[in-house]
Structure formats: C-alpha cells, structure tokens
Short mmCIF file of C-alpha atoms and ligand atoms in Angstrom, two decimals:
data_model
loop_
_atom_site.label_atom_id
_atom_site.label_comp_id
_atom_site.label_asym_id
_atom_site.label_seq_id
_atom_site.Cartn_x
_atom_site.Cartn_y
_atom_site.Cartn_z
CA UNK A 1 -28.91 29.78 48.66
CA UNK A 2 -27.62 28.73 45.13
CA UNK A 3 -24.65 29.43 44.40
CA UNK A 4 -25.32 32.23 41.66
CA UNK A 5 -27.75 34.07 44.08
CA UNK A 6 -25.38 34.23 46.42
CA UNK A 7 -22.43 35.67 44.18
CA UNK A 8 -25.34 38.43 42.88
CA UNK A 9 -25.76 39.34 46.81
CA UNK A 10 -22.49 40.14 46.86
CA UNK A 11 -22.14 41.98 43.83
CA UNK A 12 -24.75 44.35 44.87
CA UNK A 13 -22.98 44.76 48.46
CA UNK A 14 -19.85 45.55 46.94
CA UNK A 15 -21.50 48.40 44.66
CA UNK A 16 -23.71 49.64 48.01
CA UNK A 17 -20.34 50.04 49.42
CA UNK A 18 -18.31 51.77 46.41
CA UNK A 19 -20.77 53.55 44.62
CA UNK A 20 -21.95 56.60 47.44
CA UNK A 21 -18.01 57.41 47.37
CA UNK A 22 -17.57 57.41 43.73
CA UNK A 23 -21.18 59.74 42.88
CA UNK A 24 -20.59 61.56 45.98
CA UNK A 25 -17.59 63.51 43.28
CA UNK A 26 -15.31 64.65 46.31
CA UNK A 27 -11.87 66.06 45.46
CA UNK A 28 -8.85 63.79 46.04
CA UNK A 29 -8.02 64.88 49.94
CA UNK A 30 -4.26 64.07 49.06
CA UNK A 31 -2.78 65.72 45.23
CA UNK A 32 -3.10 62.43 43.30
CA UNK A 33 0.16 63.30 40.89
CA UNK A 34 3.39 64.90 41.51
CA UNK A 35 2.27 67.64 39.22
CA UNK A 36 -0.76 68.28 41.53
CA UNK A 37 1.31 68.00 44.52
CA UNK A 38 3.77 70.75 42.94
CA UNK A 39 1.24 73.19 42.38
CA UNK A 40 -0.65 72.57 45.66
CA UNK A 41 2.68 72.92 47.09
CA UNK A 42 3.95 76.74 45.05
CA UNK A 43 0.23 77.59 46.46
CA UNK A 44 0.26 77.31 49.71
CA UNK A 45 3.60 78.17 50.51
CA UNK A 46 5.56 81.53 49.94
CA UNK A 47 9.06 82.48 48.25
CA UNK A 48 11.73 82.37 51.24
CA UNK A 49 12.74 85.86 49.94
CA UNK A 50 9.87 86.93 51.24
CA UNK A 51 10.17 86.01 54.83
CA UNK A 52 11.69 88.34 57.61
CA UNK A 53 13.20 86.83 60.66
CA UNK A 54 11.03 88.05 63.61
CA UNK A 55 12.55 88.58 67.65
CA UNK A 56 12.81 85.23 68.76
CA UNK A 57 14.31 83.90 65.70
CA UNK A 58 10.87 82.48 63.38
CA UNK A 59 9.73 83.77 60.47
CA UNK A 60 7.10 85.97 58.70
CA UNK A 61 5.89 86.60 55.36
CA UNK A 62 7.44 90.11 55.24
CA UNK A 63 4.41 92.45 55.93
CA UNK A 64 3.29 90.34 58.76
CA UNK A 65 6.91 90.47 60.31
CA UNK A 66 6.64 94.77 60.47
CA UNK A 67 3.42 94.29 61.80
CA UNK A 68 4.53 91.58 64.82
CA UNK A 69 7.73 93.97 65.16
CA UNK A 70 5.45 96.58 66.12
CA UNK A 71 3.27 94.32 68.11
CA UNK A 72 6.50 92.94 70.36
CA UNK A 73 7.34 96.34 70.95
CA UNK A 74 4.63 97.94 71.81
CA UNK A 75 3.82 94.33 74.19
CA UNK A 76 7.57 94.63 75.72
CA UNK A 77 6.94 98.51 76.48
CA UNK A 78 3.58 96.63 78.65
CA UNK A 79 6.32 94.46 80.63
CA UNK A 80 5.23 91.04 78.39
CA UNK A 81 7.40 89.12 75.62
CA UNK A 82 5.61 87.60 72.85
CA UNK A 83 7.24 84.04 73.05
CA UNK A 84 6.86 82.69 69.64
CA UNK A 85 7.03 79.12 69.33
CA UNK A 86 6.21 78.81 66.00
CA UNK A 87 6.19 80.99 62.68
CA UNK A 88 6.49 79.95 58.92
CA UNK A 89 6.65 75.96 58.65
CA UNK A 90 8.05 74.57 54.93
CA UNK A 91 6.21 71.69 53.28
CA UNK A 92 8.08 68.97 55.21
CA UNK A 93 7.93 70.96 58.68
CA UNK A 94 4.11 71.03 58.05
CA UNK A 95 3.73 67.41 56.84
CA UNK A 96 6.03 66.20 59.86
CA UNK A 97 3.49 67.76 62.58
CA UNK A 98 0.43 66.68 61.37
CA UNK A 99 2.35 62.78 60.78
CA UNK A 100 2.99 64.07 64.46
CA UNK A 101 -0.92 64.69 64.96
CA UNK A 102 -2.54 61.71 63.23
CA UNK A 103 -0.53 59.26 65.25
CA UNK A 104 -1.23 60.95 68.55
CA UNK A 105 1.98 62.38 69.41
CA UNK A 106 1.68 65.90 68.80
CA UNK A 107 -0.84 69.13 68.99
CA UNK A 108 -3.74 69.47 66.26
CA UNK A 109 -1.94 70.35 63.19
CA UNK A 110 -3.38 71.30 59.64
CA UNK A 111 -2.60 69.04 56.74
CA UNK A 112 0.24 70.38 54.23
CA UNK A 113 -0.94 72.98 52.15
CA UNK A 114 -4.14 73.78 54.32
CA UNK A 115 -1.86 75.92 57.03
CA UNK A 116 -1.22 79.71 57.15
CA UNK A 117 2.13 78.65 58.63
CA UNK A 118 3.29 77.70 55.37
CA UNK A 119 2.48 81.18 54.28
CA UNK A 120 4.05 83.27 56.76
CA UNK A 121 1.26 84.68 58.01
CA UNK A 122 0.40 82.53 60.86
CA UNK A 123 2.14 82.75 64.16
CA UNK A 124 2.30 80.79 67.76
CA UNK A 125 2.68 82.31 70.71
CA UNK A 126 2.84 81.12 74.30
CA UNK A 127 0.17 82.35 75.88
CA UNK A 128 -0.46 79.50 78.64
CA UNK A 129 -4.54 80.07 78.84
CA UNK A 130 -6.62 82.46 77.94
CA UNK A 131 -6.23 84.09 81.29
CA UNK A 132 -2.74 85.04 81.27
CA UNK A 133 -1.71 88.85 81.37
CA UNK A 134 0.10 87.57 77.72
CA UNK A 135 -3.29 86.36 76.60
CA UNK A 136 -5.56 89.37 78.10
CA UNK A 137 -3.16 92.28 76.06
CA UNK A 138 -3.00 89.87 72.50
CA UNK A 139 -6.90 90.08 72.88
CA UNK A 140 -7.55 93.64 73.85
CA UNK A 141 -4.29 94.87 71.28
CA UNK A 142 -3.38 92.31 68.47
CA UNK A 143 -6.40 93.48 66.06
CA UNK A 144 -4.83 96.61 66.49
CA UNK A 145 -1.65 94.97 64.28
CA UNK A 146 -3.70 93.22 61.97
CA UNK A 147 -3.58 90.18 64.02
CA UNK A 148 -6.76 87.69 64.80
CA UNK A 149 -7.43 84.21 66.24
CA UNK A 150 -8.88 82.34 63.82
CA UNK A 151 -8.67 78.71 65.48
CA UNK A 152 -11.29 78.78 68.27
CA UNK A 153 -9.06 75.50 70.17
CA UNK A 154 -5.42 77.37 70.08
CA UNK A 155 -5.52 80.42 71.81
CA UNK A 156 -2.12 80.68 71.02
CA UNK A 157 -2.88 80.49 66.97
CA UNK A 158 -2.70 83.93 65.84
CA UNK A 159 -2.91 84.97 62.11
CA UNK A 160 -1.99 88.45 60.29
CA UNK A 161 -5.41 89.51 58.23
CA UNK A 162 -4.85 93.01 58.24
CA UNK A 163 -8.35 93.18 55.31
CA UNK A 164 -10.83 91.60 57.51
CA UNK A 165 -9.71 92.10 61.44
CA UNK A 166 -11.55 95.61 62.37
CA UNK A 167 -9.50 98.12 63.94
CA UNK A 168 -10.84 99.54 66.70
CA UNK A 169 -12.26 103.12 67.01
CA UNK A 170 -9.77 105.74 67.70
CA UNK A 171 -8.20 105.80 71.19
CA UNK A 172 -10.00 102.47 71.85
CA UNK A 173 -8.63 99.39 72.20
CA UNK A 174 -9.94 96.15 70.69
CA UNK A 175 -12.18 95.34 73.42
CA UNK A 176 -13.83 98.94 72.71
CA UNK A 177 -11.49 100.02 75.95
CA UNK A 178 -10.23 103.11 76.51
CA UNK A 179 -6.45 103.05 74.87
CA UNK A 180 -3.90 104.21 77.49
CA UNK A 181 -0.01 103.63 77.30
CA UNK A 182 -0.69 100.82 80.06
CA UNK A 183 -3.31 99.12 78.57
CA UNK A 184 -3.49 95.72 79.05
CA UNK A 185 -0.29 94.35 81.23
CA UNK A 186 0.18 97.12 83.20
CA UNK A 187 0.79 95.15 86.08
CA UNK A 188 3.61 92.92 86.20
CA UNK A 189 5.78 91.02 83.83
CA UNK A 190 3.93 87.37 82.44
CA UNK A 191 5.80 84.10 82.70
CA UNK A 192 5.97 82.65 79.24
CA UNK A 193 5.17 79.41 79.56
CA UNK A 194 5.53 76.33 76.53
CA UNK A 195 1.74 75.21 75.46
ZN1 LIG B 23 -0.46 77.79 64.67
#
C-alpha cells in the first residue's frame, strides 16, 4: 500500500472513531470548570442549616427529619428500630463512596451531585432483606410518612417525596391493609442487622 494511502486509511479511522462522540452532543458527565462544578455542587446539595439530626445521630433536610421522627416512633411503638446507616452525605462523603464503588470496594453509590443523600432527603436503613419484620412494616407504613423506595436494588434506600408517594385510604395501610395499632411488627422485636 503506498505510503499516502495508507496515512489516508488512517485518517479516516481516526475520524470513524472521534466523530460519533463529538455529533452524538452529550453533556460533559463530569462539570468541565470549577465554575460548573460550583454550581452543580450549591444544586445538589442543601444549606447545613437546614438539616436536623435524626435518632441515631444522621441527618435530614429538616421536613424529612419530622417526618422520619414520626416514622421511628410510631416503628418503636411496633417493637422495631429504624437503624439508619446513612442520611445526608456532603460533596466529599458522596464523591468518596462512589471512588469506593468504581474501584470495587464499596456498595453501588450515585455519582456527586446525582444523590438525594446530598439533599437530605434520602435515608438508609438496615433492613437485612426484604423479608425482615423491619422491611415488611417500612413497606406496609413508610408511604404513610412520605417515604418511598425509589432504587429497585437497595431495599434499604428510602427517600422522603411526600408530592408523589400516595397515601393510603383512610384507616388503611399502604398495602391497602386494614390500619390497626399493631400493624405490621406486631410480633416480636427485629434484629437490625448492617447491609
Ligand atoms: Zn441510599
């Protein structure tokens, strides 16, 4: 092949390669400036003044604290403790679990900026599986609080959308049961147990 053919070829393969990418227009996956970075960062997280400490110790955008206060109670009154393992994450907690993640050390975790953790509104609690007495009363009773699973892999990934979870109809519970004081852990008191 002479020489210039053969520099041509691989002028075309190079733009094969490149080009797709470049036409394709896809947003930068990472803030491409400090600047961007700042205001990706004031975005997805929230004012610390606006985060209540929660039993167990975390933290919660304020309105999604009441509403897990009321939800521990109401749980503890059942004979369970909500164990929560995890509650508002900063930028750096956030970036350090999902460096965690992508080198296969640590559990699925969101890129910074993409998590509810780092707007208080997301919340982790051990639940084991989902057929643990803990698991069985957040499913029939969280949507009651506002509360919802939103991540169909973490069972114990729970997130305060008070707007778009459904309450239930009156003197139901949220698996259209009938509400009694001993719904859902009526029966004993659940292990908590690290996931
Ligand atoms: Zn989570």
């Amino acid at each position: 092949m002479p020489l210039s053919l053969l520099r041509w070829s691989i002028a075309v393969l190079i733009l094969c390669l490149v080009a797709p990418a470049a036409l394709a227009g896809e947003p930068p996956r990472r803030p491409s400036s400090k600047r961007a970075k700042k205001q990706l960062t004031a975005k997805a997280s929230i004012a610390p003044k606006r985060l209540v400490r929660i039993s167990g110790g975390e933290r919660l955008r304020h309105d999604a604290a009441a509403s897990f206060e009321q939800m521990y109670s109401e749980a503890r009154d059942a004979g369970l403790r909500l164990w929560v393992i995890s509650g508002h994450r900063s930028w750096q907690e956030q970036k350090y679990l999902y460096r965690l993640y992508r080198r296969g050390l640590g559990p699925r975790a969101a890129r910074p900026g993409r998590s509810n953790h780092q707007r208080g509104t997301a919340v982790d609690i051990s639940v084991g599986s989902t057929d643990t007495l803990t698991y069985e009363w957040l499913a029939a009773n969280a949507c009651r609080f506002g509360f919802k699973r939103t991540v169909r892999s973490e069972p114990w990934h729970w997130e305060y959308r008070p707007r778009t979870t459904p309450k239930p109809d009156e003197g139901e519970d949220c698996l259209s049961r009938p509400l009694t004081p001993q719904n859902g852990a009526s029966q004993g008191v659940a292990t908590p147990s690290p996931s």
